mmCIF file with all atom_site columns, C-alpha atoms in Angstrom:
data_model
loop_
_atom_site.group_PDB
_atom_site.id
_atom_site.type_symbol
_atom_site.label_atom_id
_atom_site.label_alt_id
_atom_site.label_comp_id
_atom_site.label_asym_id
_atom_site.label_entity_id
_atom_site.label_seq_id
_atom_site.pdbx_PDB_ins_code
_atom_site.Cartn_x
_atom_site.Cartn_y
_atom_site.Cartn_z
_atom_site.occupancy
_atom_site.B_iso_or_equiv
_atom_site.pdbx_formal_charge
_atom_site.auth_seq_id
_atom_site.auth_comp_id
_atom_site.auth_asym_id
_atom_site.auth_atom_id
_atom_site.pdbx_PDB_model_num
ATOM 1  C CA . UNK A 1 1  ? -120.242 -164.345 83.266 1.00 72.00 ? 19 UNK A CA 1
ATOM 2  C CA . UNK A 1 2  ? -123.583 -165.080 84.306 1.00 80.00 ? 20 UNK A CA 1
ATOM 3  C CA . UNK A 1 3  ? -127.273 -164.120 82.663 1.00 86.00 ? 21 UNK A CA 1
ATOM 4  C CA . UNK A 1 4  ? -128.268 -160.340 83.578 1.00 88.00 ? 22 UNK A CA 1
ATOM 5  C CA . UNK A 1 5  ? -131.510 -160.769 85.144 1.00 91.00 ? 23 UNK A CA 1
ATOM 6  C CA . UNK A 1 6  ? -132.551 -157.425 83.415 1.00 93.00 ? 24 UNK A CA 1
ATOM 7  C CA . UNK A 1 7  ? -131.375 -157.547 80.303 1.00 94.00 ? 25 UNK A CA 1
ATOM 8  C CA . UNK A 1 8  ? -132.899 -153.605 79.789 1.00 95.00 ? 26 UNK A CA 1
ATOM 9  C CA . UNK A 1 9  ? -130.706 -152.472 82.399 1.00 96.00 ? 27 UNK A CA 1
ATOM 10 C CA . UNK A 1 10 ? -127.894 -154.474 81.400 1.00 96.00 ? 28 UNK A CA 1
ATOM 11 C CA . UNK A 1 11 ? -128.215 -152.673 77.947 1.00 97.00 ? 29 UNK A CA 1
ATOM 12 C CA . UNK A 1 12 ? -128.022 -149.286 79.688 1.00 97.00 ? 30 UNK A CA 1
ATOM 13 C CA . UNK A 1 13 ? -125.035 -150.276 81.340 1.00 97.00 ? 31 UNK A CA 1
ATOM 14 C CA . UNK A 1 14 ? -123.436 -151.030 78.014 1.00 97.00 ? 32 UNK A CA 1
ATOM 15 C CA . UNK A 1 15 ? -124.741 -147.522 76.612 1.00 98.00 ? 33 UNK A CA 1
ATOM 16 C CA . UNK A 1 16 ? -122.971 -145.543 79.591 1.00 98.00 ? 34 UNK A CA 1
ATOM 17 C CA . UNK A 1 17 ? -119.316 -147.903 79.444 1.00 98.00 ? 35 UNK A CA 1
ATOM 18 C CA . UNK A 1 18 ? -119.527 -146.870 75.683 1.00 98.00 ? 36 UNK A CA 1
ATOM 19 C CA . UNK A 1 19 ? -120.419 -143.403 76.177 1.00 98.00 ? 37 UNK A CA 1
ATOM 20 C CA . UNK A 1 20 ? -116.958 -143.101 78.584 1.00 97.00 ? 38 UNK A CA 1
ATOM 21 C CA . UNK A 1 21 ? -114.686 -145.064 75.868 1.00 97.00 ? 39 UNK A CA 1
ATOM 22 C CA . UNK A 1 22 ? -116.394 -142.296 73.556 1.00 97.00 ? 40 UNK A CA 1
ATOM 23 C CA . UNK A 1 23 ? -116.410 -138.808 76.386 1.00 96.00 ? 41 UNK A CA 1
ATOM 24 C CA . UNK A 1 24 ? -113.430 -139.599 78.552 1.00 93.00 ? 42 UNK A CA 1
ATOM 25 C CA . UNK A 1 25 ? -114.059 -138.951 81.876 1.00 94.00 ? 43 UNK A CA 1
ATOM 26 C CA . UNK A 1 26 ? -112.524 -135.116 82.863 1.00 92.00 ? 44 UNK A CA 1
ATOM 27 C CA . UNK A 1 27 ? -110.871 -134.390 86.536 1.00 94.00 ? 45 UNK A CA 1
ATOM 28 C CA . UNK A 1 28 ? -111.108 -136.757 89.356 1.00 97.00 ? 46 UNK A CA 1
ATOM 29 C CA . UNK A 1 29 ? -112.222 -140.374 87.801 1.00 97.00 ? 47 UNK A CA 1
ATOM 30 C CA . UNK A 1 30 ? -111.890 -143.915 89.405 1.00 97.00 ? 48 UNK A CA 1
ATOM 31 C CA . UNK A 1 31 ? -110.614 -146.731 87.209 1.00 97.00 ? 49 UNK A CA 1
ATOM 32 C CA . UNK A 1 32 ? -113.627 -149.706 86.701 1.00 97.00 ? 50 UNK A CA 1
ATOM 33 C CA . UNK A 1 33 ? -113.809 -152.988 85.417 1.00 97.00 ? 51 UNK A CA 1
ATOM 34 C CA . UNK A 1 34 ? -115.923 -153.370 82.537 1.00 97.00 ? 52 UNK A CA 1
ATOM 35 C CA . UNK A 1 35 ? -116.531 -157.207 83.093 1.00 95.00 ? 53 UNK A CA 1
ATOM 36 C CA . UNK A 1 36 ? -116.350 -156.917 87.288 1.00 95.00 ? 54 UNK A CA 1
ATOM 37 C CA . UNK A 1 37 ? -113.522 -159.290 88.186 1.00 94.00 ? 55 UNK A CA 1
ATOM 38 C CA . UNK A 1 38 ? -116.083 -161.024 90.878 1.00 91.00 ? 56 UNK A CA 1
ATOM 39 C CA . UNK A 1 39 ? -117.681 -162.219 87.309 1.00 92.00 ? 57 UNK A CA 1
ATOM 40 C CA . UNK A 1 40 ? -114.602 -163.268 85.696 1.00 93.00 ? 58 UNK A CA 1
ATOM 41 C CA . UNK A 1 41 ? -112.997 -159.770 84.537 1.00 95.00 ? 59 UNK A CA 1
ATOM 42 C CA . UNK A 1 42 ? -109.304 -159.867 84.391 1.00 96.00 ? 60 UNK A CA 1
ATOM 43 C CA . UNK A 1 43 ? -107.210 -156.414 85.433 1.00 97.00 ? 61 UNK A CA 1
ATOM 44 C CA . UNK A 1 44 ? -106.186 -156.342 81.410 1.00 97.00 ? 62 UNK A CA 1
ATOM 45 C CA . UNK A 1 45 ? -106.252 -153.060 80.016 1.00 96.00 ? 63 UNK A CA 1
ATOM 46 C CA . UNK A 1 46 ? -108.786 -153.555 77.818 1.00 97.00 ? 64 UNK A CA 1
ATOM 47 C CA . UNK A 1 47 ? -111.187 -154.578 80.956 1.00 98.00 ? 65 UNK A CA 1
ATOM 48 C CA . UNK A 1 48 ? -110.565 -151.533 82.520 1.00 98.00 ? 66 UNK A CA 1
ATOM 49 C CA . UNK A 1 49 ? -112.141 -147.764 81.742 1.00 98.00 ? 67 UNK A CA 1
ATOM 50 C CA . UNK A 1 50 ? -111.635 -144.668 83.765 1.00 97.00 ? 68 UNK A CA 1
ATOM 51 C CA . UNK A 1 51 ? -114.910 -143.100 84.780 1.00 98.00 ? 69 UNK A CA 1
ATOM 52 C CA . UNK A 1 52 ? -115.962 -139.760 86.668 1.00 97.00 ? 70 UNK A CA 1
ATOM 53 C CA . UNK A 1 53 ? -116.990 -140.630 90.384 1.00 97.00 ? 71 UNK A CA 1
ATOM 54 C CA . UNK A 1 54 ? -120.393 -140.397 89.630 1.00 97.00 ? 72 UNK A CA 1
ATOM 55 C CA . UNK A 1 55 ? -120.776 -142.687 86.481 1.00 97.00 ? 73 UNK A CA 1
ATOM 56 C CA . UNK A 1 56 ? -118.892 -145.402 88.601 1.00 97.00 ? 74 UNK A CA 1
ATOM 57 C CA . UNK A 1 57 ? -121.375 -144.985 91.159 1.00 97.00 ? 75 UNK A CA 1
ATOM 58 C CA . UNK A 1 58 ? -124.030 -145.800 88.494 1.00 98.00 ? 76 UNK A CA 1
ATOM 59 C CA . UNK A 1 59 ? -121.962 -148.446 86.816 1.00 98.00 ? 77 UNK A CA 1
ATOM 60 C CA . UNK A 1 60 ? -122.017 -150.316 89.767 1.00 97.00 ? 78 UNK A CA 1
ATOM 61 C CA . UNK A 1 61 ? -125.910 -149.551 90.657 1.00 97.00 ? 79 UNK A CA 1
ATOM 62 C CA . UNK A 1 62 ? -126.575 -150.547 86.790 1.00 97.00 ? 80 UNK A CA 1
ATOM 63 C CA . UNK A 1 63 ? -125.132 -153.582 87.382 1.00 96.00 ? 81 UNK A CA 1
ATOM 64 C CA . UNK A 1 64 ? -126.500 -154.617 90.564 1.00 96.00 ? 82 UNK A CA 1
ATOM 65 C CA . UNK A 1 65 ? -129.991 -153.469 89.310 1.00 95.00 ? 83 UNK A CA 1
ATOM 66 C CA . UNK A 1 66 ? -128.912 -156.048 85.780 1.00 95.00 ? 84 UNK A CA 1
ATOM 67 C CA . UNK A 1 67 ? -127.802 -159.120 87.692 1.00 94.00 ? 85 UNK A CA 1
ATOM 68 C CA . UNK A 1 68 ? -129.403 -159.200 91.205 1.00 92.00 ? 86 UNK A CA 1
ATOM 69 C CA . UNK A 1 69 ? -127.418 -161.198 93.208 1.00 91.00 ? 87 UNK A CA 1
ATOM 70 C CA . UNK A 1 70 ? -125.321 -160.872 95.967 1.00 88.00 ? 88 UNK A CA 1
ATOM 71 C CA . UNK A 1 71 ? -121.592 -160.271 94.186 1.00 87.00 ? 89 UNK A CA 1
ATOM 72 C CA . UNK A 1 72 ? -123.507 -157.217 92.233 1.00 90.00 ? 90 UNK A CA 1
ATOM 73 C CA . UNK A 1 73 ? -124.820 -156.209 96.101 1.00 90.00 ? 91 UNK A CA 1
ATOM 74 C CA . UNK A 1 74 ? -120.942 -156.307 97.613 1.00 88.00 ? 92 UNK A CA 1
ATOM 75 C CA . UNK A 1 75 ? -119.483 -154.041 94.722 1.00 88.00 ? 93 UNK A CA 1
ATOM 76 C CA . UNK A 1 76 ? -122.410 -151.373 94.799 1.00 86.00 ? 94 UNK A CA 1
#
């Protein structure tokens, strides 16, 4: 996986996947990869975590806003 250009917001992005693995995700959720398979993630069960429709959204802005570049762009 590469270097998070933003280590801060790469951090935050940690805090909220850990936050869902503590508070699963109630009613309609969308299943995410925790390392994003573009990166080198694998579809193994523990890469994947169910989150609510809006915590993916911010997953995926979290991790553009870490990384930067244009595989981070695609999945947000």
């Amino acid at each position: 996986m590469d270097q998070p250009v933003s280590q801060l917001q790469y951090s935050r992005y940690l805090r909220l996947i850990e936050h869902a693995k503590v508070n699963p995700a109630q009613g309609r959720v969308e299943k995410h990869h925790i390392i994003p398979k573009s990166m080198g993630g694998s579809n193994h069960k523990d890469n994947l975590i169910a989150l609510s429709l809006r915590m993916h959204f911010v997953a995926h802005w979290l991790l553009w806003k870490a990384y930067r570049n244009a595989k981070m762009a695609n999945a947000f």
